[in-house]
mmCIF file of C-alpha atoms in Angstrom:
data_model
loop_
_atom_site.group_PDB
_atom_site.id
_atom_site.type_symbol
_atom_site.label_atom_id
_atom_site.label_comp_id
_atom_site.label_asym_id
_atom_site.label_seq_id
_atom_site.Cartn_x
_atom_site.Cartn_y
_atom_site.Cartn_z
ATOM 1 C CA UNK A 59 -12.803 24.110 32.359
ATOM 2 C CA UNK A 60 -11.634 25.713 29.010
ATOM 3 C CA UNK A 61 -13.163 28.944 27.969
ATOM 4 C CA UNK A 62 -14.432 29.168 24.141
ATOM 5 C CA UNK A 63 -12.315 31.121 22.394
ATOM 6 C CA UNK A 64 -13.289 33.973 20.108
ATOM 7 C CA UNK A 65 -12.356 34.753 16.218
ATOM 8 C CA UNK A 66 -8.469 34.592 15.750
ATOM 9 C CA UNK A 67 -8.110 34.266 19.369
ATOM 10 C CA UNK A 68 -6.281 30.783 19.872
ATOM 11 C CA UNK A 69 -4.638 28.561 22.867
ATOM 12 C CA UNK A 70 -1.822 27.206 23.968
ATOM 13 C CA UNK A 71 -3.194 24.638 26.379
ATOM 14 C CA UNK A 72 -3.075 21.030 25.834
ATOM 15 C CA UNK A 73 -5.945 19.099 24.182
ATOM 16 C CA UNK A 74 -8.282 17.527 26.547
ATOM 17 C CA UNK A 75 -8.889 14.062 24.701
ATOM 18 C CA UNK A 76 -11.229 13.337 27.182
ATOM 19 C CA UNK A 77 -13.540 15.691 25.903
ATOM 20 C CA UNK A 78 -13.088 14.413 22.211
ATOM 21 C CA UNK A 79 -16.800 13.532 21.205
ATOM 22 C CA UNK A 80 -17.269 11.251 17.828
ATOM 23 C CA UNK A 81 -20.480 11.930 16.134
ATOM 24 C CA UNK A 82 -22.305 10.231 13.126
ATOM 25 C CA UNK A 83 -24.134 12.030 10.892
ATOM 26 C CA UNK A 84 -28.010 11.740 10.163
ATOM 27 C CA UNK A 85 -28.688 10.520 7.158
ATOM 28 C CA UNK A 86 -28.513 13.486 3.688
ATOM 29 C CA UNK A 87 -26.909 15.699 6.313
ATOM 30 C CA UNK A 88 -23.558 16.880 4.496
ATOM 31 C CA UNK A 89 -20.006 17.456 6.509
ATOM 32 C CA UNK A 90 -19.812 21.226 6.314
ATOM 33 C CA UNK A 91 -23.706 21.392 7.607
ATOM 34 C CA UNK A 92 -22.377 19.082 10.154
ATOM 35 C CA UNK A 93 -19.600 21.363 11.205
ATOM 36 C CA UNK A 94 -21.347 24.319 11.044
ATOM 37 C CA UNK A 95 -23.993 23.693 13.281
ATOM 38 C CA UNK A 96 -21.483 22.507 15.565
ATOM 39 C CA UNK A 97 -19.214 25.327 15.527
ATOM 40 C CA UNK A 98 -22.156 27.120 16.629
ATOM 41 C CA UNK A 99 -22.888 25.259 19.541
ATOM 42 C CA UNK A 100 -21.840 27.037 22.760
ATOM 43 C CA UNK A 101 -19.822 23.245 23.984
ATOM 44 C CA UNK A 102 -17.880 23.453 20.680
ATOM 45 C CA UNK A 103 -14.774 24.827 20.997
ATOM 46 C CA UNK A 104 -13.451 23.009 17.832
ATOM 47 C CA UNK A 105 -14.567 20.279 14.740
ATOM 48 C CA UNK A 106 -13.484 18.699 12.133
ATOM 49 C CA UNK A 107 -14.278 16.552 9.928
ATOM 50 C CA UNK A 108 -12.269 12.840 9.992
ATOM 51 C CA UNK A 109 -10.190 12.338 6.631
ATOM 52 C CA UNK A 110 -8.111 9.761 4.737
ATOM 53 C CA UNK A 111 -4.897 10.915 4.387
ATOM 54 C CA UNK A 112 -3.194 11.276 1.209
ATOM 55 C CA UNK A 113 0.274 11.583 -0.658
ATOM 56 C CA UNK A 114 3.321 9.039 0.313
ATOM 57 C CA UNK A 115 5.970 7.818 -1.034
ATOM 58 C CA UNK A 116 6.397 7.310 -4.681
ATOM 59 C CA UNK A 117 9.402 5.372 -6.248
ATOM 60 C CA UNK A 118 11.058 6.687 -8.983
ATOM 61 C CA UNK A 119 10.670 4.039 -11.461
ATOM 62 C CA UNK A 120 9.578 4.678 -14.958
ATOM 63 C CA UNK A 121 6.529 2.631 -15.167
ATOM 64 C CA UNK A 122 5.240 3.212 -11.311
ATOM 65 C CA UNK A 123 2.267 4.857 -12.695
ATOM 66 C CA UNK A 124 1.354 2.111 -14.729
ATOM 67 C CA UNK A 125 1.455 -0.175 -12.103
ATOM 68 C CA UNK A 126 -2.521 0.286 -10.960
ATOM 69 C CA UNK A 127 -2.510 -1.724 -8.202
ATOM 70 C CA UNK A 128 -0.383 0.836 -6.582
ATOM 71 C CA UNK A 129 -2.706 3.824 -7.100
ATOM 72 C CA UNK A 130 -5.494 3.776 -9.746
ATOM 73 C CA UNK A 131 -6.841 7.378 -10.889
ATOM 74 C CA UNK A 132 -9.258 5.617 -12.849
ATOM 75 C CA UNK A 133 -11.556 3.472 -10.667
ATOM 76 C CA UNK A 134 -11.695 4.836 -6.971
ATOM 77 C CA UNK A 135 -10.907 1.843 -3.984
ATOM 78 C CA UNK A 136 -9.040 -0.286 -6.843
ATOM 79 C CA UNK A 137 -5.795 0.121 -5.626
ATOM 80 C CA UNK A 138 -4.034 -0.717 -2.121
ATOM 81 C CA UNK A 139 -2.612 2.370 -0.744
ATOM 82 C CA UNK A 140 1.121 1.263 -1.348
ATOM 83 C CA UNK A 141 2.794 4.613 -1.505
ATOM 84 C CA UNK A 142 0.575 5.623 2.570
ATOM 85 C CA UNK A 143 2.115 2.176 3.630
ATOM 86 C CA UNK A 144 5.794 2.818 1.930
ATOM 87 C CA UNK A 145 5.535 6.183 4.736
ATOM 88 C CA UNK A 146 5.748 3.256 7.168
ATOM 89 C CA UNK A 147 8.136 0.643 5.757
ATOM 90 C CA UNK A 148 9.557 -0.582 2.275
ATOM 91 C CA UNK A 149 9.942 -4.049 3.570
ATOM 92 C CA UNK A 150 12.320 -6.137 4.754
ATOM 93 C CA UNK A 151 15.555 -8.490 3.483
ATOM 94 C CA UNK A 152 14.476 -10.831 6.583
ATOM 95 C CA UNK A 153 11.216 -11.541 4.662
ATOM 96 C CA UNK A 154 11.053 -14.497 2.068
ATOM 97 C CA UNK A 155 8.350 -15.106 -0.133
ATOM 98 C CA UNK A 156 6.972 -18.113 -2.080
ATOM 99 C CA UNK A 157 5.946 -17.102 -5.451
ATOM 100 C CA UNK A 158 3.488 -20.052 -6.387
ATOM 101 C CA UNK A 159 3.185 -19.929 -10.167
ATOM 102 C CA UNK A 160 4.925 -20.016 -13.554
ATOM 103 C CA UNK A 161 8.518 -19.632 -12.393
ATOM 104 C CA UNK A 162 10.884 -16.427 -12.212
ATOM 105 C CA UNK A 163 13.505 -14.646 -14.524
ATOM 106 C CA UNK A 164 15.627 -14.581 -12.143
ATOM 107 C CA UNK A 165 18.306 -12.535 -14.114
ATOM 108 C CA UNK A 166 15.523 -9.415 -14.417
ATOM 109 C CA UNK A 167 17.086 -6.630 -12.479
ATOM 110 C CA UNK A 168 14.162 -5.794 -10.117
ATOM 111 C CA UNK A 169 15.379 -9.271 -8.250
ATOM 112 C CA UNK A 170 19.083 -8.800 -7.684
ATOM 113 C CA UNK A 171 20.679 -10.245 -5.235
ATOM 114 C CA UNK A 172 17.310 -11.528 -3.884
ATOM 115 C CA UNK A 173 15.975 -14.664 -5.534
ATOM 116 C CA UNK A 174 17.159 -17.760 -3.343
ATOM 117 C CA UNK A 175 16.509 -21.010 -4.420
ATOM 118 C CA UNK A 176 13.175 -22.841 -5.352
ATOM 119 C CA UNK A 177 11.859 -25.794 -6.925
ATOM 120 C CA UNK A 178 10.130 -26.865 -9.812
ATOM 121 C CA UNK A 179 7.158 -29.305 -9.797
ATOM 122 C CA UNK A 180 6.400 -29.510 -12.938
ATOM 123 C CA UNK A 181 8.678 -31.820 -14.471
ATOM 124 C CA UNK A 182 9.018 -35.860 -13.793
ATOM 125 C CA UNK A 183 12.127 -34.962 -12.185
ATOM 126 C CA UNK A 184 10.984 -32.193 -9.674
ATOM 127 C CA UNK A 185 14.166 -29.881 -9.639
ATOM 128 C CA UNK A 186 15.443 -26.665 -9.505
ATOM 129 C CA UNK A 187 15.007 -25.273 -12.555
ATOM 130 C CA UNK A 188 12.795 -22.401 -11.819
ATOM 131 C CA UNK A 189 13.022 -21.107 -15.012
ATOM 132 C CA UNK A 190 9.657 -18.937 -16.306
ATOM 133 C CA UNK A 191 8.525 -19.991 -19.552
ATOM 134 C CA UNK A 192 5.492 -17.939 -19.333
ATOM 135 C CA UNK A 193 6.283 -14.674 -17.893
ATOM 136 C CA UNK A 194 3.098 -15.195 -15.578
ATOM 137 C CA UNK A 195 5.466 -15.978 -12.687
ATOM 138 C CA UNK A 196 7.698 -13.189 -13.395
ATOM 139 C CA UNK A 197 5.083 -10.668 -13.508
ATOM 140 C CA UNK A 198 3.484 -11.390 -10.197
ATOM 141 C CA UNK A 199 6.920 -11.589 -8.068
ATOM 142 C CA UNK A 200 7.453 -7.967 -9.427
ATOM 143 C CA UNK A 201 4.222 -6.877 -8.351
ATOM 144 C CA UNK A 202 5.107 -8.676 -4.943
ATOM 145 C CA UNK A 203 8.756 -7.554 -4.394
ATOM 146 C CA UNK A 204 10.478 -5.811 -7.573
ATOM 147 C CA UNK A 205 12.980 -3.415 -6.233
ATOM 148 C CA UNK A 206 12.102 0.676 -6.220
ATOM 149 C CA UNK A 207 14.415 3.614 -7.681
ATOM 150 C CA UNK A 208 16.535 1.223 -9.998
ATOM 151 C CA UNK A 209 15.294 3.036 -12.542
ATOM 152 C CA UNK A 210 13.561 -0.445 -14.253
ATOM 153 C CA UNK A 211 10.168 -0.979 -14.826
ATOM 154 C CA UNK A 212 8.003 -0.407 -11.569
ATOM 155 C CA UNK A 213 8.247 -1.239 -7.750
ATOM 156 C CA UNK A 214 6.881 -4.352 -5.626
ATOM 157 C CA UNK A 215 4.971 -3.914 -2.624
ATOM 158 C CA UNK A 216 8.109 -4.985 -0.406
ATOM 159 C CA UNK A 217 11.424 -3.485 -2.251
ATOM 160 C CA UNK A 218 13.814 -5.618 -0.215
ATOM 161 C CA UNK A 219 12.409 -9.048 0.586
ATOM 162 C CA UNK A 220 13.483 -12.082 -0.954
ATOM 163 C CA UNK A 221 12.090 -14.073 -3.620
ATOM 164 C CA UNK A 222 11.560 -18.267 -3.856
ATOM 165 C CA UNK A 223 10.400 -19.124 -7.011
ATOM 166 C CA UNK A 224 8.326 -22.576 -7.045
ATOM 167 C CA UNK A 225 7.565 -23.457 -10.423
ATOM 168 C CA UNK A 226 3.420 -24.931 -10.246
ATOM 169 C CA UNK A 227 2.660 -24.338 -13.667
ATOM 170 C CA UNK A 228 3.986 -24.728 -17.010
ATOM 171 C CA UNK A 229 3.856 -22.189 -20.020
ATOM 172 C CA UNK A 230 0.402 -23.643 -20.846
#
């Protein structure tokens, strides 16, 4: 068994995580109430409160902080937690996606190197030409993959997959 330890006394033994307890709150009760009561409870040795992290990895693109969907300062759970999930991984070259829409400008420099070919299905002869004559397209493969630190515009979720444009709809 592990003794309590005092003020500014502290251990170097391991962490029992058997003895890790998970508690819910009663209702109105707030977290530092919580944690002091428990602090003063003679099977306490330690508590703390269960967090979110916060931070990650930001690209240095000039309009990343327009780019909302990424982190929004304005309306809290709006955004997706890109730059947490960019701690993990920026994507991958092995990954190609299928951008379902208006097309691609495919000479935009947030796609280099990455745009392989697609198909276009809205013309009576069903081709290639994947060009965007809306921008609609366009805009939603850079939210999707645009490349980070280039130093253009902002940053996809995935920096390094690949990009198949498939022309659905026209510019109207």
């Amino acid at each position: 068994a592990q003794q309590r330890k005092g003020a500014g006394e502290s251990s170097n033994a391991p962490v029992d995580l058997g003895r890790v307890l998970r508690l819910h709150l009663p209702p109105g009760m707030s977290v530092s109430n919580a944690l002091q009561r428990l602090g003063g409870h003679g099977w306490v040795d330690y508590a703390e409160p269960d967090s979110i992290g916060t931070g990650g990895l930001m690209p240095a693109d000039p309009d990343i902080l327009r780019q909302w969907h990424h982190t929004n300062s304005v309306k809290a759970g709006a955004d997706i937690h890109t730059p947490q999930a960019w701690n993990i991984t920026q994507g991958s070259s092995s990954v190609i996606v299928a951008v379902l829409d208006t097309g691609l400008n495919g000479d935009q420099p947030e796609f280099a190197g990455r745009v392989v070919p697609g198909h276009r299905f809205t013309s009576p002869t069903n081709d290639a030409d994947t060009t965007d004559d809306h921008g609609h397209g366009t805009m939603v493969a850079g939210v999707l993959c645009a490349s980070a630190n280039n130093g253009a515009l902002g940053a996809g979720v995935d920096w390094h997959c690949r990009v198949m444009p498939i022309k659905v709809l026209n510019q109207n």
